[in-house]
Amino acid sequence: MRIGELARRAGVTTKAVRYYESLGLLTPERLANSYRDYDEHDVRLVREIRALARLGLPVERTRPFLDCLAVGHEHADDCPASLAEYRAAIDELSRRIAGLTARRAALITHLRQAAHRNSRVPETDEGEAPMTDFVNLPADLPVPEDDGAAAHLPGTPAPPLELHSTGDTTVRLDALDAPDALGAPDGPAALGSGRTVIYVYPLTGRPGTDLPEGWDAIPGARGCTPEACGFRDHYQELLAAGAVRVFGLSSQETDYQREVVERLRLPFEMLSDPTRSLARALGLPTFEAGGATLYKRLTLIIRDGVIEHVFYPIFPPSEHAEQVLTWLRENPL
């Protein structure tokens, strides 16, 4: 068999065959005219080299497998030396993976440090955060329409749900007007009588983490961080206008929300509802994005265990805290 036919049948180039020969992996017979003469065993060897190369084994490290075939074994990895080569290759990959993982972790740390540093709100000379949003919304965001999905909520009793908060407490929604103080960590918290503002949002962006694809094109999706900053900047005014407490609520886990509270320096707690139990209890509107079901943006004003008022739809979210503040002032207790 000539070299061209061997290369064709084994699926390689003639140059590759000559390289294998230079390494001593192939030793064809020589004809009287000095031409190389290959046989079926050589075809099998070259195919084995190709198969091992697809596994990531360099050509130079295929010799134990070829020797295994040369002594008559059916499979190239029937011999102990072949198994040892597998283990050596796996150990090498494990070392490379560990090194790449460490590099990736270091890069993520630097990314987050840089992103958090640039996303934090600058402080004034007095150490106070300015009363402005630090994230600007695109001018062409789609405006959400009122689809009537929240029209049934005013007058509805708050459900008896307990949700974990970023303050290491459990807040019971139907006990928001109880006269008790905040509960102990990991225990139900009951708040003083008055109005509670709960703004429900889909998902707060996080430096280093991609938002769902097409996020800006979903009406009402973009703007959770400016909304949170608005409630932060107007927090004291909201309390002065009659709000006993302010909460943000989403389906994100508490640890995710805790990072947002720390990064944005929010003076209020976030409530986590990963199973969207509040949506089921009250029929709250949701939408799909990135393979997840998320809350549509709305705000509940709860008084005496009943939903007194609902803001829905909300736009622009960066101005929503001012809208709530105006409503509280215009509707004093």
CSV table of N, CA and C in Angstrom, one decimal, residues 160-323:
chain,number,residue,atom,x,y,z
A,160,PRO,N,-50.9,35.5,54.5
A,160,PRO,CA,-50.1,35.1,55.6
A,160,PRO,C,-48.8,34.4,55.2
A,161,LEU,N,-48.0,35.1,54.5
A,161,LEU,CA,-46.7,34.6,54.0
A,161,LEU,C,-45.6,35.2,54.8
A,162,GLU,N,-44.6,34.3,55.1
A,162,GLU,CA,-43.4,34.7,55.7
A,162,GLU,C,-42.2,34.7,54.7
A,163,LEU,N,-41.6,35.8,54.5
A,163,LEU,CA,-40.5,35.9,53.5
A,163,LEU,C,-39.2,36.3,54.2
A,164,HIS,N,-38.1,35.7,53.8
A,164,HIS,CA,-36.8,36.0,54.4
A,164,HIS,C,-36.4,37.4,53.9
A,165,SER,N,-35.7,38.1,54.8
A,165,SER,CA,-35.2,39.5,54.4
A,165,SER,C,-33.7,39.5,54.6
A,166,THR,N,-33.1,40.5,54.0
A,166,THR,CA,-31.7,40.7,54.1
A,166,THR,C,-31.2,41.1,55.5
A,167,GLY,N,-32.2,41.4,56.4
A,167,GLY,CA,-31.8,41.7,57.7
A,167,GLY,C,-31.8,40.5,58.6
A,168,ASP,N,-31.8,39.3,58.0
A,168,ASP,CA,-31.7,38.0,58.8
A,168,ASP,C,-33.0,37.9,59.6
A,169,THR,N,-34.1,38.3,59.1
A,169,THR,CA,-35.4,38.1,59.8
A,169,THR,C,-36.4,37.5,58.8
A,170,THR,N,-37.5,37.1,59.3
A,170,THR,CA,-38.6,36.6,58.5
A,170,THR,C,-39.8,37.5,58.7
A,171,VAL,N,-40.2,38.2,57.6
A,171,VAL,CA,-41.3,39.1,57.7
A,171,VAL,C,-42.6,38.5,57.3
A,172,ARG,N,-43.6,38.6,58.1
A,172,ARG,CA,-44.9,38.0,57.8
A,172,ARG,C,-45.8,39.2,57.3
A,173,LEU,N,-46.3,39.0,56.1
A,173,LEU,CA,-46.9,40.1,55.4
A,173,LEU,C,-48.3,40.5,56.0
A,174,ASP,N,-49.0,39.5,56.6
A,174,ASP,CA,-50.3,39.8,57.1
A,174,ASP,C,-50.2,40.4,58.6
A,175,ALA,N,-48.9,40.5,59.1
A,175,ALA,CA,-48.7,41.1,60.4
A,175,ALA,C,-47.9,42.4,60.4
A,176,LEU,N,-47.9,43.1,59.2
A,176,LEU,CA,-47.2,44.3,59.1
A,176,LEU,C,-47.6,45.4,60.0
A,177,ASP,N,-48.9,45.4,60.4
A,177,ASP,CA,-49.5,46.4,61.2
A,177,ASP,C,-49.5,46.0,62.7
A,178,ALA,N,-48.9,44.9,63.1
A,178,ALA,CA,-48.9,44.5,64.5
A,178,ALA,C,-48.1,45.5,65.3
A,179,PRO,N,-48.4,45.7,66.5
A,179,PRO,CA,-47.7,46.7,67.3
A,179,PRO,C,-46.4,46.3,67.9
A,180,ASP,N,-45.9,45.0,67.6
A,180,ASP,CA,-44.7,44.5,68.1
A,180,ASP,C,-43.5,45.2,67.4
A,181,ALA,N,-42.3,45.0,68.0
A,181,ALA,CA,-41.1,45.4,67.4
A,181,ALA,C,-40.6,44.3,66.5
A,182,LEU,N,-39.5,44.6,65.8
A,182,LEU,CA,-39.0,43.6,64.9
A,182,LEU,C,-38.6,42.3,65.6
A,183,GLY,N,-38.9,41.2,65.0
A,183,GLY,CA,-38.6,39.9,65.6
A,183,GLY,C,-37.1,39.6,65.6
A,184,ALA,N,-36.8,38.6,66.4
A,184,ALA,CA,-35.4,38.2,66.5
A,184,ALA,C,-34.9,37.6,65.1
A,185,PRO,N,-33.6,37.6,64.9
A,185,PRO,CA,-33.1,37.0,63.7
A,185,PRO,C,-33.6,35.6,63.4
A,186,ASP,N,-34.0,35.4,62.1
A,186,ASP,CA,-34.6,34.1,61.7
A,186,ASP,C,-35.9,33.9,62.3
A,187,GLY,N,-36.5,34.8,63.0
A,187,GLY,CA,-37.9,34.7,63.5
A,187,GLY,C,-38.8,35.7,62.8
A,188,PRO,N,-40.1,35.5,62.8
A,188,PRO,CA,-41.1,36.4,62.2
A,188,PRO,C,-40.9,37.8,62.8
A,189,ALA,N,-40.9,38.8,61.9
A,189,ALA,CA,-40.8,40.2,62.3
A,189,ALA,C,-42.2,40.8,62.1
A,190,ALA,N,-42.7,41.5,63.1
A,190,ALA,CA,-43.9,42.2,63.1
A,190,ALA,C,-43.6,43.7,63.2
A,191,LEU,N,-44.2,44.5,62.4
A,191,LEU,CA,-43.9,45.9,62.3
A,191,LEU,C,-45.0,46.8,63.0
A,192,GLY,N,-44.6,48.0,63.3
A,192,GLY,CA,-45.5,48.9,63.9
A,192,GLY,C,-46.7,49.3,63.0
A,193,SER,N,-47.8,49.8,63.5
A,193,SER,CA,-48.9,50.1,62.7
A,193,SER,C,-48.6,51.3,61.8
A,194,GLY,N,-49.3,51.3,60.7
A,194,GLY,CA,-49.1,52.3,59.7
A,194,GLY,C,-49.0,51.7,58.3
A,195,ARG,N,-48.5,52.5,57.4
A,195,ARG,CA,-48.4,52.0,56.0
A,195,ARG,C,-47.0,51.4,55.8
A,196,THR,N,-47.1,50.3,55.0
A,196,THR,CA,-45.8,49.7,54.6
A,196,THR,C,-45.8,49.7,53.1
A,197,VAL,N,-44.6,50.2,52.5
A,197,VAL,CA,-44.4,50.3,51.1
A,197,VAL,C,-43.6,49.1,50.7
A,198,ILE,N,-44.1,48.3,49.8
A,198,ILE,CA,-43.4,47.1,49.2
A,198,ILE,C,-43.3,47.3,47.7
A,199,TYR,N,-42.1,47.6,47.2
A,199,TYR,CA,-42.0,47.7,45.8
A,199,TYR,C,-41.4,46.4,45.3
A,200,VAL,N,-42.2,45.9,44.3
A,200,VAL,CA,-41.9,44.6,43.7
A,200,VAL,C,-41.2,44.8,42.4
A,201,TYR,N,-40.0,44.2,42.2
A,201,TYR,CA,-39.2,44.4,41.0
A,201,TYR,C,-38.8,43.1,40.4
A,202,PRO,N,-38.4,43.0,39.2
A,202,PRO,CA,-38.0,41.8,38.5
A,202,PRO,C,-36.7,41.2,38.9
A,203,LEU,N,-35.6,42.1,38.7
A,203,LEU,CA,-34.3,41.6,38.9
A,203,LEU,C,-33.3,42.7,38.9
A,204,THR,N,-32.5,42.8,40.0
A,204,THR,CA,-31.5,43.9,40.1
A,204,THR,C,-30.2,43.4,39.4
A,205,GLY,N,-29.7,44.2,38.5
A,205,GLY,CA,-28.5,43.9,37.8
A,205,GLY,C,-27.3,43.9,38.8
A,206,ARG,N,-26.3,43.1,38.5
A,206,ARG,CA,-25.2,42.9,39.4
A,206,ARG,C,-23.9,43.0,38.6
A,207,PRO,N,-22.9,43.8,39.0
A,207,PRO,CA,-21.6,43.9,38.2
A,207,PRO,C,-21.0,42.5,38.0
A,208,GLY,N,-20.6,42.2,36.8
A,208,GLY,CA,-20.0,40.9,36.5
A,208,GLY,C,-21.0,39.9,36.1
A,209,THR,N,-22.3,40.2,36.1
A,209,THR,CA,-23.3,39.2,35.8
A,209,THR,C,-24.2,39.7,34.7
A,210,ASP,N,-24.3,38.9,33.6
A,210,ASP,CA,-25.1,39.4,32.5
A,210,ASP,C,-26.6,39.4,32.8
A,211,LEU,N,-27.3,40.4,32.3
A,211,LEU,CA,-28.8,40.4,32.4
A,211,LEU,C,-29.3,39.5,31.3
A,212,PRO,N,-30.6,39.0,31.5
A,212,PRO,CA,-31.2,38.2,30.4
A,212,PRO,C,-31.1,38.8,29.1
A,213,GLU,N,-31.0,38.0,28.0
A,213,GLU,CA,-30.9,38.5,26.7
A,213,GLU,C,-32.2,39.3,26.3
A,214,GLY,N,-32.0,40.5,25.7
A,214,GLY,CA,-33.1,41.3,25.3
A,214,GLY,C,-33.8,42.0,26.4
A,215,TRP,N,-33.1,42.2,27.5
A,215,TRP,CA,-33.7,42.8,28.7
A,215,TRP,C,-34.2,44.2,28.4
A,216,ASP,N,-33.5,45.0,27.7
A,216,ASP,CA,-33.9,46.4,27.5
A,216,ASP,C,-35.2,46.5,26.6
A,217,ALA,N,-35.4,45.4,25.8
A,217,ALA,CA,-36.6,45.4,24.9
A,217,ALA,C,-37.9,45.0,25.6
A,218,ILE,N,-37.8,44.5,26.8
A,218,ILE,CA,-39.0,44.0,27.6
A,218,ILE,C,-39.6,45.2,28.3
A,219,PRO,N,-40.8,45.6,28.0
A,219,PRO,CA,-41.4,46.8,28.7
A,219,PRO,C,-41.4,46.6,30.2
A,220,GLY,N,-40.8,47.6,30.9
A,220,GLY,CA,-40.8,47.6,32.3
A,220,GLY,C,-39.8,46.8,33.0
A,221,ALA,N,-38.9,46.1,32.2
A,221,ALA,CA,-37.9,45.3,32.9
A,221,ALA,C,-36.7,46.1,33.4
A,222,ARG,N,-36.2,46.9,32.5
A,222,ARG,CA,-34.9,47.7,32.9
A,222,ARG,C,-35.2,48.8,33.9
A,223,GLY,N,-34.3,48.9,34.9
A,223,GLY,CA,-34.4,50.1,35.8
A,223,GLY,C,-34.5,49.7,37.3
A,224,CYS,N,-34.2,48.5,37.6
A,224,CYS,CA,-34.4,48.1,39.1
A,224,CYS,C,-33.4,48.8,40.0
A,225,THR,N,-32.2,49.0,39.5
A,225,THR,CA,-31.2,49.7,40.3
A,225,THR,C,-31.5,51.2,40.5
A,226,PRO,N,-31.9,51.9,39.4
A,226,PRO,CA,-32.3,53.3,39.7
A,226,PRO,C,-33.5,53.4,40.6
A,227,GLU,N,-34.4,52.4,40.5
A,227,GLU,CA,-35.6,52.4,41.3
A,227,GLU,C,-35.2,52.2,42.8
A,228,ALA,N,-34.3,51.3,43.1
A,228,ALA,CA,-33.8,51.1,44.4
A,228,ALA,C,-33.1,52.3,45.0
A,229,CYS,N,-32.3,52.9,44.1
A,229,CYS,CA,-31.6,54.1,44.5
A,229,CYS,C,-32.6,55.3,44.8
A,230,GLY,N,-33.7,55.3,44.1
A,230,GLY,CA,-34.7,56.3,44.3
A,230,GLY,C,-35.3,56.2,45.7
A,231,PHE,N,-35.7,54.9,46.1
A,231,PHE,CA,-36.2,54.7,47.4
A,231,PHE,C,-35.2,54.9,48.5
A,232,ARG,N,-33.9,54.7,48.2
A,232,ARG,CA,-32.9,55.0,49.1
A,232,ARG,C,-32.8,56.5,49.4
A,233,ASP,N,-32.7,57.2,48.3
A,233,ASP,CA,-32.5,58.7,48.4
A,233,ASP,C,-33.7,59.4,49.1
A,234,HIS,N,-34.9,58.8,48.9
A,234,HIS,CA,-36.2,59.4,49.5
A,234,HIS,C,-36.6,58.7,50.7
A,235,TYR,N,-35.8,57.8,51.3
A,235,TYR,CA,-36.3,57.0,52.4
A,235,TYR,C,-36.7,57.8,53.6
A,236,GLN,N,-36.0,58.7,54.0
A,236,GLN,CA,-36.4,59.5,55.2
A,236,GLN,C,-37.6,60.3,54.9
A,237,GLU,N,-37.8,60.8,53.7
A,237,GLU,CA,-39.0,61.5,53.3
A,237,GLU,C,-40.2,60.6,53.3
A,238,LEU,N,-40.0,59.4,52.9
A,238,LEU,CA,-41.1,58.4,52.9
A,238,LEU,C,-41.6,58.1,54.3
A,239,LEU,N,-40.7,58.0,55.2
A,239,LEU,CA,-41.0,57.8,56.6
A,239,LEU,C,-41.7,59.0,57.2
A,240,ALA,N,-41.3,60.2,56.8
A,240,ALA,CA,-41.9,61.4,57.3
A,240,ALA,C,-43.3,61.5,56.8
A,241,ALA,N,-43.5,61.0,55.6
A,241,ALA,CA,-44.8,61.1,54.9
A,241,ALA,C,-45.8,60.0,55.4
A,242,GLY,N,-45.4,59.1,56.3
A,242,GLY,CA,-46.3,58.2,56.9
A,242,GLY,C,-46.0,56.7,56.6
A,243,ALA,N,-44.9,56.4,55.9
A,243,ALA,CA,-44.6,55.0,55.7
A,243,ALA,C,-43.8,54.6,56.9
A,244,VAL,N,-44.3,53.4,57.5
A,244,VAL,CA,-43.6,52.9,58.6
A,244,VAL,C,-42.4,52.1,58.2
A,245,ARG,N,-42.5,51.5,57.0
A,245,ARG,CA,-41.4,50.7,56.6
A,245,ARG,C,-41.4,50.6,55.1
A,246,VAL,N,-40.2,50.4,54.5
A,246,VAL,CA,-40.1,50.2,53.0
A,246,VAL,C,-39.3,48.9,52.8
A,247,PHE,N,-39.9,48.1,51.9
A,247,PHE,CA,-39.2,46.9,51.5
A,247,PHE,C,-39.1,46.8,49.9
A,248,GLY,N,-38.0,46.2,49.4
A,248,GLY,CA,-38.0,45.8,48.1
A,248,GLY,C,-38.2,44.3,48.1
A,249,LEU,N,-38.9,43.8,47.0
A,249,LEU,CA,-39.2,42.4,47.0
A,249,LEU,C,-39.0,41.8,45.5
A,250,SER,N,-38.3,40.7,45.4
A,250,SER,CA,-38.1,40.1,44.2
A,250,SER,C,-37.9,38.6,44.4
A,251,SER,N,-37.7,37.9,43.3
A,251,SER,CA,-37.6,36.4,43.4
A,251,SER,C,-36.1,36.0,43.5
A,252,GLN,N,-35.2,37.0,43.7
A,252,GLN,CA,-33.8,36.7,43.9
A,252,GLN,C,-33.6,36.1,45.3
A,253,GLU,N,-32.5,35.3,45.4
A,253,GLU,CA,-32.2,34.7,46.7
A,253,GLU,C,-31.7,35.9,47.7
A,254,THR,N,-31.8,35.6,49.0
A,254,THR,CA,-31.4,36.6,50.0
A,254,THR,C,-29.9,37.0,49.8
A,255,ASP,N,-29.0,36.1,49.6
A,255,ASP,CA,-27.6,36.4,49.4
A,255,ASP,C,-27.4,37.3,48.2
A,256,TYR,N,-28.1,37.1,47.1
A,256,TYR,CA,-28.0,38.0,46.0
A,256,TYR,C,-28.5,39.4,46.3
A,257,GLN,N,-29.6,39.5,47.1
A,257,GLN,CA,-30.1,40.8,47.4
A,257,GLN,C,-29.2,41.5,48.5
A,258,ARG,N,-28.6,40.7,49.3
A,258,ARG,CA,-27.8,41.3,50.4
A,258,ARG,C,-26.6,42.0,49.7
A,259,GLU,N,-26.1,41.5,48.6
A,259,GLU,CA,-25.0,42.2,47.9
A,259,GLU,C,-25.5,43.5,47.4
A,260,VAL,N,-26.7,43.5,46.9
A,260,VAL,CA,-27.3,44.8,46.3
A,260,VAL,C,-27.4,45.8,47.4
A,261,VAL,N,-28.0,45.4,48.6
A,261,VAL,CA,-28.2,46.3,49.7
A,261,VAL,C,-26.8,46.9,50.1
A,262,GLU,N,-25.8,46.1,50.2
A,262,GLU,CA,-24.5,46.6,50.6
A,262,GLU,C,-23.9,47.5,49.6
A,263,ARG,N,-23.9,47.1,48.3
A,263,ARG,CA,-23.3,47.9,47.2
A,263,ARG,C,-24.0,49.2,47.0
A,264,LEU,N,-25.3,49.2,47.1
A,264,LEU,CA,-26.0,50.5,46.9
A,264,LEU,C,-26.3,51.2,48.2
A,265,ARG,N,-25.9,50.7,49.4
A,265,ARG,CA,-26.1,51.3,50.7
A,265,ARG,C,-27.5,51.6,50.9
A,266,LEU,N,-28.4,50.6,50.8
A,266,LEU,CA,-29.8,50.8,51.0
A,266,LEU,C,-30.1,50.8,52.4
A,267,PRO,N,-30.9,51.7,52.9
A,267,PRO,CA,-31.3,51.8,54.3
A,267,PRO,C,-32.5,50.9,54.7
A,268,PHE,N,-33.0,50.2,53.8
A,268,PHE,CA,-34.1,49.3,54.0
A,268,PHE,C,-33.8,47.9,53.6
A,269,GLU,N,-34.6,46.9,54.0
A,269,GLU,CA,-34.4,45.5,53.7
A,269,GLU,C,-35.0,45.1,52.4
A,270,MET,N,-34.5,44.0,51.8
A,270,MET,CA,-35.1,43.4,50.7
A,270,MET,C,-35.7,42.0,51.1
A,271,LEU,N,-36.9,41.7,50.5
A,271,LEU,CA,-37.6,40.5,50.8
A,271,LEU,C,-37.4,39.5,49.6
A,272,SER,N,-37.0,38.3,49.9
A,272,SER,CA,-36.8,37.3,48.9
A,272,SER,C,-38.0,36.3,48.8
A,273,ASP,N,-38.4,36.1,47.5
A,273,ASP,CA,-39.5,35.2,47.3
A,273,ASP,C,-39.2,34.4,46.0
A,274,PRO,N,-38.2,33.5,46.2
A,274,PRO,CA,-37.7,32.7,45.0
A,274,PRO,C,-38.8,31.8,44.4
A,275,THR,N,-39.8,31.4,45.2
A,275,THR,CA,-40.8,30.5,44.7
A,275,THR,C,-42.0,31.3,44.2
A,276,ARG,N,-41.9,32.6,44.2
A,276,ARG,CA,-43.0,33.5,43.8
A,276,ARG,C,-44.3,33.1,44.5
A,277,SER,N,-44.2,32.9,45.8
A,277,SER,CA,-45.4,32.6,46.6
A,277,SER,C,-46.4,33.7,46.6
A,278,LEU,N,-45.9,34.9,46.6
A,278,LEU,CA,-46.8,36.1,46.7
A,278,LEU,C,-47.5,36.2,45.4
A,279,ALA,N,-46.9,35.9,44.3
A,279,ALA,CA,-47.6,35.9,43.0
A,279,ALA,C,-48.8,35.0,43.0
A,280,ARG,N,-48.6,33.8,43.5
A,280,ARG,CA,-49.7,32.8,43.6
A,280,ARG,C,-50.8,33.2,44.5
A,281,ALA,N,-50.4,33.8,45.7
A,281,ALA,CA,-51.4,34.2,46.7
A,281,ALA,C,-52.2,35.4,46.2
A,282,LEU,N,-51.6,36.3,45.5
A,282,LEU,CA,-52.3,37.5,45.1
A,282,LEU,C,-52.6,37.6,43.6
A,283,GLY,N,-52.1,36.7,42.8
A,283,GLY,CA,-52.3,36.8,41.4
A,283,GLY,C,-51.5,38.0,40.8
A,284,LEU,N,-50.3,38.1,41.2
A,284,LEU,CA,-49.4,39.2,40.7
A,284,LEU,C,-48.9,38.9,39.3
A,285,PRO,N,-48.8,39.9,38.5
A,285,PRO,CA,-48.3,39.6,37.1
A,285,PRO,C,-46.8,39.3,37.1
A,286,THR,N,-46.5,38.4,36.2
A,286,THR,CA,-45.1,38.0,36.0
A,286,THR,C,-44.8,38.0,34.5
A,287,PHE,N,-43.5,37.7,34.2
A,287,PHE,CA,-43.1,37.6,32.8
A,287,PHE,C,-41.9,36.7,32.7
A,288,GLU,N,-41.6,36.2,31.5
A,288,GLU,CA,-40.5,35.2,31.3
A,288,GLU,C,-39.3,36.0,30.7
A,289,ALA,N,-38.1,35.7,31.2
A,289,ALA,CA,-36.9,36.2,30.6
A,289,ALA,C,-35.7,35.4,31.0
A,290,GLY,N,-34.9,35.0,30.0
A,290,GLY,CA,-33.7,34.2,30.3
A,290,GLY,C,-34.0,32.9,30.9
A,291,GLY,N,-35.2,32.3,30.6
A,291,GLY,CA,-35.5,31.0,31.2
A,291,GLY,C,-36.1,31.1,32.6
A,292,ALA,N,-36.3,32.3,33.1
A,292,ALA,CA,-36.8,32.4,34.5
A,292,ALA,C,-38.1,33.2,34.5
A,293,THR,N,-39.0,32.9,35.5
A,293,THR,CA,-40.2,33.7,35.7
A,293,THR,C,-39.9,34.8,36.7
A,294,LEU,N,-40.2,36.0,36.3
A,294,LEU,CA,-39.9,37.2,37.1
A,294,LEU,C,-41.1,38.0,37.4
A,295,TYR,N,-41.1,38.7,38.5
A,295,TYR,CA,-42.2,39.6,38.8
A,295,TYR,C,-42.2,40.8,37.9
A,296,LYS,N,-43.4,41.3,37.5
A,296,LYS,CA,-43.5,42.6,36.8
A,296,LYS,C,-43.4,43.6,37.9
A,297,ARG,N,-43.0,44.8,37.5
A,297,ARG,CA,-42.7,45.9,38.5
A,297,ARG,C,-44.1,46.5,39.0
A,298,LEU,N,-44.3,46.5,40.3
A,298,LEU,CA,-45.4,47.1,40.9
A,298,LEU,C,-45.1,47.5,42.3
A,299,THR,N,-45.9,48.3,42.9
A,299,THR,CA,-45.7,48.7,44.3
A,299,THR,C,-47.0,48.6,45.1
A,300,LEU,N,-46.9,47.9,46.3
A,300,LEU,CA,-48.1,47.8,47.1
A,300,LEU,C,-48.0,48.7,48.4
A,301,ILE,N,-49.0,49.4,48.7
A,301,ILE,CA,-49.2,50.1,49.9
A,301,ILE,C,-50.1,49.3,50.8
A,302,ILE,N,-49.6,48.8,51.9
A,302,ILE,CA,-50.3,47.9,52.8
A,302,ILE,C,-50.6,48.6,54.1
A,303,ARG,N,-51.9,48.6,54.5
A,303,ARG,CA,-52.3,49.3,55.8
A,303,ARG,C,-53.3,48.4,56.5
A,304,ASP,N,-53.1,48.2,57.8
A,304,ASP,CA,-54.0,47.4,58.6
A,304,ASP,C,-54.2,46.0,57.9
A,305,GLY,N,-53.2,45.4,57.4
A,305,GLY,CA,-53.3,44.1,56.8
A,305,GLY,C,-54.0,44.0,55.5
A,306,VAL,N,-54.3,45.2,54.9
A,306,VAL,CA,-55.0,45.2,53.6
A,306,VAL,C,-54.2,46.0,52.6
A,307,ILE,N,-54.3,45.6,51.3
A,307,ILE,CA,-53.6,46.4,50.3
A,307,ILE,C,-54.5,47.6,50.0
A,308,GLU,N,-53.9,48.8,50.4
A,308,GLU,CA,-54.7,50.0,50.3
A,308,GLU,C,-54.6,50.6,48.9
A,309,HIS,N,-53.4,50.5,48.3
A,309,HIS,CA,-53.2,51.2,47.0
A,309,HIS,C,-52.1,50.4,46.2
A,310,VAL,N,-52.2,50.4,44.9
A,310,VAL,CA,-51.2,49.7,44.0
A,310,VAL,C,-50.8,50.7,42.9
A,311,PHE,N,-49.5,50.7,42.7
A,311,PHE,CA,-48.9,51.4,41.6
A,311,PHE,C,-48.6,50.4,40.5
A,312,TYR,N,-49.2,50.5,39.3
A,312,TYR,CA,-49.0,49.6,38.2
A,312,TYR,C,-49.7,50.1,37.0
A,313,PRO,N,-49.0,50.1,35.8
A,313,PRO,CA,-47.6,49.9,35.7
A,313,PRO,C,-46.7,51.0,36.2
A,314,ILE,N,-45.4,50.9,36.3
A,314,ILE,CA,-44.5,51.9,36.8
A,314,ILE,C,-43.5,52.3,35.7
A,315,PHE,N,-43.5,53.6,35.4
A,315,PHE,CA,-42.5,54.1,34.5
A,315,PHE,C,-42.5,55.6,34.6
A,316,PRO,N,-41.2,56.2,34.5
A,316,PRO,CA,-40.0,55.4,34.6
A,316,PRO,C,-39.6,55.0,36.0
A,317,PRO,N,-39.0,53.9,36.2
A,317,PRO,CA,-38.7,53.4,37.5
A,317,PRO,C,-37.8,54.3,38.3
A,318,SER,N,-37.0,55.1,37.6
A,318,SER,CA,-36.1,56.0,38.3
A,318,SER,C,-36.8,57.1,39.1
A,319,GLU,N,-38.1,57.4,38.7
A,319,GLU,CA,-38.9,58.4,39.3
A,319,GLU,C,-40.0,57.9,40.2
A,320,HIS,N,-40.0,56.5,40.4
A,320,HIS,CA,-41.1,55.9,41.1
A,320,HIS,C,-41.2,56.3,42.6
A,321,ALA,N,-40.0,56.4,43.2
A,321,ALA,CA,-40.0,56.7,44.6
A,321,ALA,C,-40.7,58.1,44.9
A,322,GLU,N,-40.4,59.0,44.0
A,322,GLU,CA,-41.1,60.3,44.1
A,322,GLU,C,-42.6,60.2,43.9
A,323,GLN,N,-43.0,59.3,43.0
A,323,GLN,CA,-44.5,59.1,42.8
A,323,GLN,C,-45.1,58.6,44.1
